[in-house]
Short mmCIF file of C-alpha atoms in Angstrom, two decimals:
data_model
loop_
_atom_site.label_atom_id
_atom_site.label_comp_id
_atom_site.label_asym_id
_atom_site.label_seq_id
_atom_site.Cartn_x
_atom_site.Cartn_y
_atom_site.Cartn_z
CA MET A 1 -3.66 -7.82 18.86
CA SER A 2 -7.17 -7.39 17.54
CA LYS A 3 -9.63 -6.96 20.23
CA HIS A 4 -12.76 -6.00 18.24
CA SER A 5 -14.64 -7.02 15.16
CA ILE A 6 -17.20 -5.30 13.10
CA GLN A 7 -18.98 -6.71 10.00
CA ILE A 8 -19.84 -4.39 7.16
CA ASN A 9 -23.19 -5.79 5.96
CA SER A 10 -24.07 -3.61 3.08
CA ILE A 11 -23.68 -0.25 1.30
CA TYR A 12 -26.69 1.49 -0.12
CA CYS A 13 -26.42 4.21 -2.75
CA ASN A 14 -28.80 7.07 -2.02
CA ASP A 15 -27.09 9.26 -4.69
CA THR A 16 -24.12 9.26 -6.73
CA SER A 17 -21.26 11.82 -6.90
CA GLU A 18 -21.54 12.06 -10.70
CA SER A 19 -24.17 11.46 -13.33
CA GLY A 20 -24.59 7.67 -13.99
CA HIS A 21 -22.93 5.38 -11.75
CA ASP A 22 -20.08 5.51 -9.12
CA GLU A 23 -17.66 2.63 -9.35
CA VAL A 24 -17.31 2.22 -5.61
CA TYR A 25 -14.49 0.54 -3.78
CA LEU A 26 -13.57 0.49 -0.13
CA ILE A 27 -10.17 0.92 1.51
CA CYS A 28 -10.29 -0.54 5.00
CA GLN A 29 -7.45 0.33 7.38
CA ALA A 30 -7.46 -1.04 10.96
CA ASP A 31 -5.23 0.83 13.51
CA GLY A 32 -3.30 2.63 10.70
CA GLY A 33 -2.15 -0.79 9.40
CA ILE A 34 -2.04 -2.36 5.86
CA PRO A 35 -4.84 -0.88 3.69
CA ILE A 36 -7.20 -3.61 2.39
CA ARG A 37 -9.24 -3.10 -0.73
CA VAL A 38 -12.93 -4.33 -1.24
CA PRO A 39 -13.84 -5.78 -3.61
CA TYR A 40 -11.02 -7.93 -3.36
CA GLY A 41 -8.42 -7.78 -6.27
CA ILE A 42 -6.66 -5.15 -8.28
CA ASN A 43 -8.66 -2.48 -10.04
CA THR A 44 -11.89 -3.90 -8.97
CA SER A 45 -15.10 -1.90 -7.97
CA HIS A 46 -18.71 -2.20 -7.57
CA SER A 47 -20.93 -0.20 -9.89
CA MET A 48 -23.63 1.81 -7.89
CA SER A 49 -26.51 4.07 -8.62
CA ASN A 50 -29.50 5.22 -6.86
CA ASP A 51 -31.55 4.06 -9.70
CA ASP A 52 -30.44 0.53 -9.12
CA ASN A 53 -32.20 0.50 -5.66
CA ASN A 54 -30.03 -2.39 -4.87
CA PRO A 55 -27.68 -2.43 -1.92
CA TRP A 56 -24.22 -3.74 -2.28
CA VAL A 57 -24.34 -6.76 0.00
CA LEU A 58 -20.78 -7.45 1.26
CA ASP A 59 -20.13 -11.15 1.71
CA ASN A 60 -18.69 -11.76 5.18
CA LEU A 61 -16.63 -8.48 5.30
CA ILE A 62 -15.47 -8.69 8.87
CA LEU A 63 -12.77 -5.96 10.00
CA ASN A 64 -10.65 -6.72 13.04
CA PHE A 65 -9.15 -3.94 14.98
CA GLU A 66 -7.55 -2.99 18.27
CA TYR A 67 -8.60 0.66 18.40
CA GLU A 68 -10.25 1.74 15.29
CA VAL A 69 -10.88 0.95 11.61
CA LEU A 70 -11.25 3.61 8.96
CA VAL A 71 -13.52 2.73 6.15
CA THR A 72 -13.14 4.98 3.11
CA LEU A 73 -15.42 4.85 -0.02
CA TRP A 74 -13.82 5.76 -3.17
CA ASP A 75 -15.12 6.30 -6.74
CA GLU A 76 -12.82 4.67 -9.29
CA ASP A 77 -12.58 7.00 -12.27
CA LEU A 78 -9.84 5.46 -14.16
CA SER A 79 -9.40 1.86 -13.27
CA TYR A 80 -5.55 1.69 -13.24
CA ASP A 81 -4.77 4.85 -11.43
CA PRO A 82 -5.84 5.41 -7.86
CA ASN A 83 -4.40 8.99 -8.11
CA LEU A 84 -7.42 9.79 -10.18
CA ALA A 85 -10.13 8.22 -7.74
CA THR A 86 -12.71 10.43 -6.16
CA TYR A 87 -12.91 10.49 -2.45
CA LEU A 88 -16.57 9.95 -1.51
CA GLN A 89 -16.49 9.84 2.31
CA SER A 90 -15.23 7.87 5.18
CA ASN A 91 -16.18 6.56 8.67
CA ASP A 92 -14.04 5.70 11.62
CA PHE A 93 -15.40 2.65 13.51
CA GLN A 94 -14.27 2.43 17.14
CA SER A 95 -15.45 -0.13 19.66
CA GLY A 96 -19.06 -0.55 20.07
CA SER A 97 -21.95 -3.01 20.23
CA GLY A 98 -25.20 -3.89 18.44
CA SER A 99 -25.87 -2.98 14.75
CA GLY A 100 -26.73 0.20 12.93
CA SER A 101 -26.23 2.30 9.89
CA ILE A 102 -24.49 5.55 9.17
CA GLN A 103 -25.22 7.99 6.21
CA LEU A 104 -22.14 9.45 4.41
CA THR A 105 -22.58 12.45 2.13
CA ASN A 106 -20.43 14.94 0.34
CA ARG A 107 -21.02 18.19 -1.49
CA ASN A 108 -20.50 16.40 -4.86
CA GLY A 109 -23.80 14.67 -4.29
CA ALA A 110 -22.59 11.38 -3.09
CA ASP A 111 -24.91 9.85 -0.50
CA TYR A 112 -24.38 6.44 0.84
CA THR A 113 -25.47 4.41 3.79
CA ILE A 114 -23.20 1.83 5.49
CA SER A 115 -25.01 -0.88 7.55
CA TYR A 116 -22.94 -2.55 10.08
CA GLN A 117 -22.86 -5.14 13.02
CA TYR A 118 -20.45 -5.30 15.95
CA ILE A 119 -19.47 -8.80 16.46
CA ASP A 120 -17.37 -8.30 19.57
CA MET B 1 15.25 0.08 5.57
CA ASN B 2 13.73 3.45 5.30
CA ASP B 3 10.12 4.38 6.11
CA THR B 4 9.18 5.37 2.47
CA LEU B 5 10.22 2.16 1.03
CA ASN B 6 8.50 0.33 3.82
CA THR B 7 5.16 2.30 3.43
CA GLN B 8 5.14 2.04 -0.30
CA ILE B 9 5.69 -1.84 -0.28
CA ALA B 10 2.88 -1.90 2.39
CA ASN B 11 0.46 -0.65 -0.15
CA TYR B 12 1.44 -3.37 -2.56
CA ALA B 13 1.28 -5.87 0.40
CA GLY B 14 -2.21 -4.64 1.13
CA ALA B 15 -3.34 -5.10 -2.48
CA TYR B 16 -1.89 -8.60 -2.15
CA GLN B 17 -3.71 -9.24 1.10
CA SER B 18 -7.01 -7.89 -0.44
CA MET B 19 -7.17 -10.80 -2.98
CA PRO B 20 -9.22 -13.75 -2.19
CA PRO B 21 -7.36 -16.76 -0.81
CA GLN B 22 -5.89 -19.11 -3.39
CA ASN B 23 -5.26 -22.88 -3.33
CA ALA B 24 -2.47 -24.33 -5.47
CA SER B 25 -1.67 -27.87 -6.39
CA GLN B 26 1.90 -28.62 -6.34
CA PRO B 27 3.00 -30.43 -9.41
CA ALA B 28 3.29 -34.28 -8.71
CA THR B 29 6.96 -34.07 -9.80
CA LEU B 30 9.19 -30.98 -9.68
CA PRO B 31 11.30 -30.71 -12.82
CA ALA B 32 15.00 -31.01 -12.29
CA LEU B 33 17.30 -28.20 -13.74
CA SER B 34 18.68 -28.77 -17.10
CA ASP B 35 22.47 -28.45 -17.47
CA GLN B 36 21.99 -25.08 -19.11
CA GLU B 37 19.88 -23.77 -16.38
CA GLN B 38 22.44 -25.08 -13.76
CA GLN B 39 25.06 -23.44 -15.68
CA VAL B 40 23.22 -19.98 -15.58
CA PHE B 41 22.62 -20.23 -11.96
CA ASN B 42 26.24 -21.26 -11.22
CA GLU B 43 27.36 -18.15 -13.16
CA ALA B 44 24.77 -15.98 -11.36
CA GLN B 45 25.75 -17.08 -8.08
CA SER B 46 29.56 -16.35 -8.93
CA ALA B 47 28.64 -12.92 -10.38
CA TRP B 48 26.60 -12.06 -7.23
CA GLU B 49 29.56 -12.95 -4.88
CA THR B 50 31.76 -10.82 -6.99
CA PHE B 51 29.46 -7.90 -6.91
CA SER B 52 28.17 -7.95 -3.34
CA ASN B 53 31.75 -8.21 -2.05
CA SER B 54 33.06 -5.38 -4.15
CA GLU B 55 33.14 -1.76 -2.77
CA LYS B 56 30.81 -0.62 -5.42
CA GLY B 57 28.34 -3.40 -4.84
CA LYS B 58 28.23 -2.77 -1.09
CA ALA B 59 27.71 0.91 -1.71
CA ASP B 60 25.01 0.28 -4.19
CA LEU B 61 23.05 -2.14 -1.99
CA GLN B 62 23.42 0.36 0.94
CA ALA B 63 22.04 3.04 -1.33
CA ILE B 64 19.09 1.05 -2.20
CA SER B 65 17.95 0.64 1.35
CA SER B 66 17.41 4.33 1.60
CA MET B 67 15.53 4.71 -1.78
CA ASP B 68 11.90 4.69 -2.48
CA VAL B 69 10.34 1.96 -4.75
CA PRO B 70 10.81 3.89 -8.05
CA GLU B 71 14.52 4.70 -7.30
CA ALA B 72 14.94 1.22 -6.10
CA LYS B 73 13.65 -0.43 -9.28
CA GLN B 74 15.90 1.54 -11.36
CA ALA B 75 19.00 0.95 -9.25
CA VAL B 76 18.41 -2.82 -9.23
CA ALA B 77 18.07 -2.69 -13.02
CA GLU B 78 21.42 -0.85 -13.25
CA ILE B 79 23.25 -3.52 -11.16
CA LEU B 80 22.57 -5.99 -13.88
CA ASN B 81 24.56 -3.78 -16.22
CA SER B 82 27.61 -3.71 -14.04
CA SER B 83 30.78 -5.55 -15.00
CA ALA B 84 30.38 -8.34 -12.58
CA PHE B 85 27.39 -9.50 -14.51
CA ALA B 86 28.90 -9.16 -17.95
CA LYS B 87 29.78 -12.82 -18.35
CA LEU B 88 26.28 -13.84 -17.05
CA ILE B 89 24.55 -11.76 -19.77
CA GLN B 90 26.98 -13.13 -22.34
CA LEU B 91 26.04 -16.60 -21.25
CA LEU B 92 22.26 -15.91 -21.36
CA ASN B 93 22.72 -14.54 -24.96
CA SER B 94 24.64 -17.54 -26.12
CA LEU B 95 22.72 -20.44 -24.66
CA ASP B 96 19.75 -21.76 -26.39
CA LEU B 97 17.56 -21.69 -23.33
CA PRO B 98 13.86 -22.67 -23.46
CA ALA B 99 12.98 -19.83 -20.94
CA SER B 100 11.76 -16.50 -22.19
CA SER B 101 12.95 -14.20 -19.45
CA PHE B 102 15.68 -13.83 -16.87
CA SER B 103 15.00 -12.08 -13.70
CA PHE B 104 17.26 -10.48 -11.14
CA GLY B 105 15.86 -9.03 -7.95
CA ILE B 106 16.93 -7.75 -4.48
CA THR B 107 15.17 -9.56 -1.62
CA MET B 108 14.14 -7.74 1.46
CA GLU B 109 12.02 -8.50 4.62
CA LEU B 110 9.64 -6.02 6.34
CA GLU B 111 7.76 -6.07 9.48
CA LEU B 112 4.30 -4.56 8.63
CA ILE B 113 2.40 -6.21 11.47
CA ILE B 114 2.53 -9.30 9.34
CA GLY B 115 5.95 -10.32 8.00
CA ILE B 116 6.48 -9.63 4.22
CA GLU B 117 9.26 -10.71 1.97
CA ALA B 118 9.59 -8.56 -1.09
CA VAL B 119 11.66 -8.83 -4.20
CA ILE B 120 12.32 -5.63 -6.41
CA GLY B 121 13.82 -6.58 -9.61
CA VAL B 122 14.06 -6.47 -13.28
CA ALA B 123 13.27 -9.20 -15.96
CA ILE B 124 14.93 -9.25 -19.37
CA GLY B 125 13.85 -11.11 -22.52
CA ILE B 126 16.03 -14.14 -23.47
CA GLY B 127 15.42 -16.99 -25.92
CA ASP B 128 12.27 -16.41 -27.86
CA SER B 129 11.74 -13.07 -26.09
CA LYS B 130 15.31 -11.76 -26.73
CA GLY B 131 15.06 -8.02 -27.52
CA VAL B 132 11.62 -7.47 -26.06
CA SER B 133 11.27 -4.80 -23.49
CA SER B 134 12.43 -5.51 -20.04
CA SER B 135 10.01 -5.23 -17.05
CA GLU B 136 10.57 -4.08 -13.56
CA PHE B 137 8.62 -5.85 -10.84
CA LEU B 138 7.76 -6.13 -7.23
CA THR B 139 6.97 -9.49 -5.60
CA VAL B 140 5.49 -9.89 -2.28
CA GLY B 141 4.81 -12.88 -0.07
CA LEU B 142 4.12 -13.61 3.52
CA THR B 143 7.12 -14.76 5.64
CA GLU B 144 7.71 -15.66 9.26
CA GLY B 145 10.71 -15.12 11.50
CA ILE B 146 11.84 -11.94 9.62
CA ASP B 147 15.02 -10.05 10.07
CA GLU B 148 13.27 -6.72 10.23
CA GLY B 149 14.01 -4.02 7.69
CA ALA B 150 16.80 -5.87 6.03
CA LEU B 151 18.06 -6.31 2.49
CA ILE B 152 18.66 -10.09 2.70
CA GLY B 153 19.99 -11.17 -0.54
CA VAL B 154 19.24 -11.68 -4.27
CA GLN B 155 17.01 -13.88 -6.38
CA PHE B 156 17.71 -14.92 -9.96
CA GLY B 157 14.93 -16.47 -12.10
CA LEU B 158 14.39 -18.16 -15.37
CA TRP B 159 10.96 -17.98 -16.64
CA LYS B 160 8.74 -19.49 -19.52
CA ASN B 161 6.87 -16.27 -19.73
CA ALA B 162 8.08 -12.97 -21.33
CA PRO B 163 9.16 -10.18 -18.87
CA SER B 164 5.76 -8.30 -19.33
CA ASP B 165 3.79 -11.48 -18.48
CA LEU B 166 5.50 -12.32 -15.10
CA GLY B 167 2.70 -10.66 -12.99
CA GLY B 168 0.20 -12.54 -10.82
CA TYR B 169 0.23 -15.38 -8.33
CA SER B 170 2.90 -18.01 -8.12
CA TRP B 171 3.86 -20.84 -5.80
CA SER B 172 7.41 -22.20 -5.20
CA SER B 173 8.77 -25.36 -3.81
CA GLU B 174 12.47 -25.93 -3.06
CA LEU B 175 14.54 -28.47 -5.06
CA ASP B 176 16.95 -30.23 -2.64
CA LEU B 177 20.12 -29.69 -4.52
CA GLY B 178 22.30 -29.51 -1.31
CA LEU B 179 23.43 -25.98 -1.83
CA GLY B 180 23.60 -25.24 1.81
CA ALA B 181 21.83 -22.79 4.01
CA GLU B 182 22.59 -19.58 1.95
CA ALA B 183 21.35 -20.65 -1.35
CA GLU B 184 18.45 -22.60 -2.59
CA VAL B 185 16.64 -23.39 -5.86
CA GLY B 186 12.99 -23.31 -6.19
CA ILE B 187 10.49 -24.36 -8.74
CA SER B 188 7.59 -21.91 -9.46
CA TYR B 189 4.31 -22.86 -10.62
CA THR B 190 0.80 -21.75 -11.10
CA ALA B 191 -2.34 -22.68 -9.09
CA SER B 192 -3.08 -25.50 -11.26
CA GLY B 193 0.47 -26.73 -11.20
CA GLY B 194 1.80 -25.47 -14.52
CA ILE B 195 5.50 -24.81 -14.39
CA LEU B 196 6.49 -21.00 -14.56
CA GLY B 197 10.15 -21.22 -13.98
CA ALA B 198 13.08 -21.86 -11.55
CA THR B 199 14.79 -19.46 -9.15
CA LEU B 200 17.96 -19.27 -7.41
CA THR B 201 17.79 -17.45 -3.92
CA ILE B 202 20.92 -16.45 -2.13
CA GLY B 203 20.40 -15.17 1.35
CA GLY B 204 17.21 -15.56 3.12
CA GLY B 205 14.73 -17.48 0.76
CA GLU B 206 12.07 -19.78 1.81
CA GLU B 207 11.57 -20.68 5.38
CA ASP B 208 12.90 -24.02 6.73
CA GLY B 209 10.46 -26.69 6.47
CA ALA B 210 8.04 -24.48 4.26
CA ASP B 211 6.72 -26.94 1.56
CA GLU B 212 5.19 -24.18 -0.50
CA GLU B 213 5.52 -20.43 -0.72
CA GLU B 214 2.81 -18.31 -2.23
CA SER B 215 3.63 -14.87 -3.71
CA TYR B 216 2.22 -12.23 -6.01
CA THR B 217 4.16 -10.28 -8.51
CA PHE B 218 3.31 -6.78 -9.60
CA ILE B 219 4.81 -5.55 -12.94
CA LEU B 220 5.79 -1.98 -12.12
CA GLY B 221 5.31 0.76 -14.74
CA ASN B 222 2.30 -0.85 -16.44
CA GLN B 223 -1.22 0.10 -15.82
CA GLY B 224 -1.95 -2.62 -13.34
CA GLY B 225 0.95 -2.15 -10.98
CA ASP B 226 1.50 1.56 -10.41
CA GLY B 227 -0.33 4.10 -8.31
CA TYR B 228 0.21 2.50 -4.98
CA LEU B 229 3.13 4.71 -3.94
CA LYS B 230 1.30 7.35 -1.70
CA PRO B 231 1.85 6.32 1.89
CA VAL B 232 -1.03 4.84 3.73
CA TYR B 233 0.45 2.25 6.18
CA GLN B 234 1.81 3.75 9.41
CA PRO B 235 4.42 2.01 11.53
CA ARG B 236 3.44 1.65 15.12
CA LYS B 237 4.69 4.17 17.60
CA ASN B 238 4.11 4.85 21.36
CA ASN B 239 0.82 6.79 21.13
CA PHE B 240 -2.28 6.62 18.97
CA LEU B 241 -4.79 9.57 18.25
CA ILE B 242 -7.60 10.13 15.92
CA ILE B 243 -8.35 13.37 14.15
CA THR B 244 -12.12 12.66 14.61
CA SER B 245 -13.27 15.78 12.83
CA MET B 246 -12.49 18.92 10.98
CA LYS B 247 -14.83 22.04 11.01
CA CYS B 248 -14.90 24.92 8.73
CA ASP B 249 -16.09 28.04 10.40
CA SER B 250 -15.03 30.21 7.56
CA THR B 251 -13.89 29.33 4.06
CA GLN B 252 -10.84 30.79 2.23
CA SER B 253 -12.08 32.64 -0.88
CA ASP B 254 -10.36 31.30 -3.80
CA GLY B 255 -12.66 32.74 -6.45
CA ALA B 256 -13.93 29.40 -7.32
CA GLY B 257 -17.27 29.23 -5.58
CA ASN B 258 -17.97 29.25 -1.95
CA ALA B 259 -16.28 25.92 -0.97
CA ASN B 260 -12.83 24.85 -0.23
CA GLU B 261 -11.44 21.70 -1.66
CA VAL B 262 -9.86 20.43 1.52
CA TYR B 263 -7.22 17.79 2.06
CA PHE B 264 -4.49 17.71 4.92
CA THR B 265 -1.14 16.29 5.48
CA PHE B 266 0.06 14.84 8.64
CA GLN B 267 3.51 14.01 9.88
CA ALA B 268 4.29 12.37 13.19
CA ASP B 269 7.51 13.21 14.88
CA GLY B 270 9.00 14.55 11.46
CA ASP B 271 8.93 11.19 9.78
CA THR B 272 6.80 10.24 6.60
CA LEU B 273 4.45 12.71 5.34
CA TYR B 274 0.90 11.36 4.65
CA HIS B 275 -1.97 12.86 2.79
CA TYR B 276 -5.71 12.49 3.79
CA PRO B 277 -7.73 11.82 1.86
CA THR B 278 -4.82 9.94 0.21
CA TYR B 279 -6.07 11.17 -3.07
CA ASP B 280 -8.54 13.84 -4.01
CA TYR B 281 -10.15 16.22 -1.49
CA PHE B 282 -13.33 16.73 0.54
CA SER B 283 -15.46 19.87 -0.40
CA MET B 284 -16.30 22.12 2.53
CA GLN B 285 -18.39 25.15 3.03
CA SER B 286 -18.74 27.44 6.14
CA GLY B 287 -20.48 25.54 8.88
CA ASP B 288 -19.53 22.10 7.52
CA THR B 289 -17.97 19.28 9.64
CA TRP B 290 -15.97 16.51 8.17
CA ASN B 291 -15.90 13.46 10.33
CA CYS B 292 -12.50 12.43 8.82
CA GLY B 293 -11.53 9.91 11.54
CA ARG B 294 -7.84 9.83 10.59
CA SER B 295 -5.87 7.88 13.08
CA VAL B 296 -2.13 8.59 13.50
CA TRP B 297 0.71 6.77 15.42
CA PHE B 298 3.16 9.18 17.13
CA ASN B 299 5.56 9.50 19.84
CA ASN B 300 5.50 13.25 20.76
CA THR B 301 4.14 15.38 18.12
CA VAL B 302 1.87 15.50 15.03
CA GLN B 303 1.93 18.30 12.53
CA VAL B 304 -1.35 18.64 10.53
CA ASN B 305 -1.45 21.14 7.70
CA VAL B 306 -4.67 21.71 5.81
CA TYR B 307 -4.88 22.86 2.28
CA ASP B 308 -7.41 24.10 -0.43
CA GLU B 309 -6.68 22.29 -3.59
CA ASP B 310 -6.28 24.77 -6.44
CA ASP B 311 -5.41 23.47 -9.80
CA THR B 312 -4.64 26.77 -11.33
CA SER B 313 -2.44 28.72 -8.80
CA GLY B 314 -1.08 26.12 -6.43
CA ASP B 315 -2.78 24.74 -3.26
CA ASP B 316 -3.56 27.28 -0.42
CA SER B 317 -2.67 26.77 3.00
CA ILE B 318 -5.77 27.18 5.06
CA GLY B 319 -4.69 25.89 8.64
CA ASN B 320 -1.75 24.55 10.51
CA PHE B 321 -2.17 22.53 13.64
CA THR B 322 0.61 21.39 15.98
CA ILE B 323 -0.53 18.45 18.41
CA ASN B 324 1.79 17.58 21.18
CA LEU B 325 1.21 14.64 23.48
CA SER B 326 1.31 16.98 26.45
CA ASP B 327 -1.78 18.62 25.03
CA LEU B 328 -3.94 15.62 25.11
CA THR B 329 -5.51 13.29 27.86
CA LEU B 330 -6.14 9.60 27.18
CA GLY B 331 -9.76 9.05 26.22
CA GLN B 332 -10.68 12.64 25.84
CA THR B 333 -11.15 14.94 22.72
CA LYS B 334 -9.59 18.27 22.45
CA THR B 335 -10.30 21.08 19.85
CA PHE B 336 -7.20 22.71 18.20
CA ASN B 337 -7.28 26.07 16.52
CA SER B 338 -4.93 26.67 13.58
CA THR B 339 -1.66 28.44 14.28
CA ILE B 340 -1.97 30.57 11.15
CA ASP B 341 -3.26 34.08 12.05
CA TYR B 342 -5.54 35.23 9.23
CA SER B 343 -6.93 38.16 11.27
CA THR B 344 -5.19 40.82 9.31
CA THR B 345 -5.73 39.26 5.83
CA PHE B 346 -8.57 39.64 3.40
CA ASP B 347 -9.94 36.24 4.20
CA THR B 348 -11.16 35.28 7.71
CA VAL B 349 -10.52 31.56 7.04
CA LYS B 350 -10.93 29.49 10.04
CA TYR B 351 -10.74 25.63 10.57
CA THR B 352 -10.49 23.59 13.69
CA ILE B 353 -9.74 20.13 14.35
CA ASN B 354 -10.94 17.77 17.04
CA VAL B 355 -8.36 15.25 18.34
CA LYS B 356 -8.84 12.17 20.66
CA LEU B 357 -6.08 10.40 22.21
CA VAL B 358 -7.00 6.75 22.14
CA ALA B 359 -3.85 4.79 23.24
CA GLN B 360 -0.86 5.99 25.14
CA ASN B 361 2.64 4.33 25.77
CA VAL B 362 1.69 0.98 23.98
CA GLN B 363 5.15 0.12 22.74
#
């Protein structure tokens, strides 16, 4: 039933939600369906800091959706318990075209930029 | 099958679907069952027939279909303690089996956009692992041609690994033992073809013509397999809206700074209650807008309740919103005001939400 596709190219950390690094992972949920975790696997994350000056380049992360896909950024605080994860921010992608980036911030200091490209 | 069990298993299915694709090499020759393994499976089949046809068995299985995952895993473990399985347990203790664990699980099929076959079960130590702690597990795999929402049968297993080491990927191929359509024996193996054990599945089981079935087992109750219980997946309904944003015009003063630690619950048509964010909160001050983008499937109405998280005195209600389909127009966004009247209270807390109807009558 998917009609649209968007590729998440990279995530850049402008600032973290805590001192040091955020252990970032994404939960991507298309049309309220099964939530998919990125990086792939259980208890996996990508360590990020503005000091690293190094974007998280996502390898072929293509999200297919009919109406929307909600991408949520989390900071994993205790690897085995998502109940203790810190919500960073989220963005809901609907149909569109071209490419772009969106900056997501919260009052804990988290500041991330998601770069994306619509495929169809 | 109830919504809670569905949505909880959906989280595990999502974790499984999130993993990178795997390729397995089926062993060149599938090992035959030993006489002792055959003896165990024969008794298991007999015990299951006795149990599932008894009044207690029927009631227990009916009850499981209305439980959530933590309740269901306990109930399944208790079934193995019932009198129908006493002879089987005695047999497992008396035989000198090379296996290290014996598993018993209830199989079910779920339609979660994709078809999922799940097994909720318990594994007990036998042979070299006799006396070690048992483990409760949830196995998920893809399936086709499902019988939606049904408890479909039972699966017994004899495994080389101890109960706590049964987690991870496995693949299974059927042994042709001529057991008929309702029962089948499969050999489970690792990606590299190492033999993990054998299973007897009664009711459902592998698809006809399927050479190889992939599945992933979560050991419940340990650090790697818990925490996926808060509902995220939503079954499809007739209509689809997005709570595109929430605006804070005035915070609730909770004595802990000038921000509210905001989260909200949403419930469509009185069904499953969801949290967003699923965990944690989003900190908001007066004038802030949170582009939360939370989509919701519903038929007629969605109740959204907003809270300020407060660890010391309990979470405070800071906004209630009732969204009816009749309030919305397809493709348009509407602002909703809270139905809580704070005008006579100390705080002038005020939150609004913007809601867009993106699909209507899709079922």
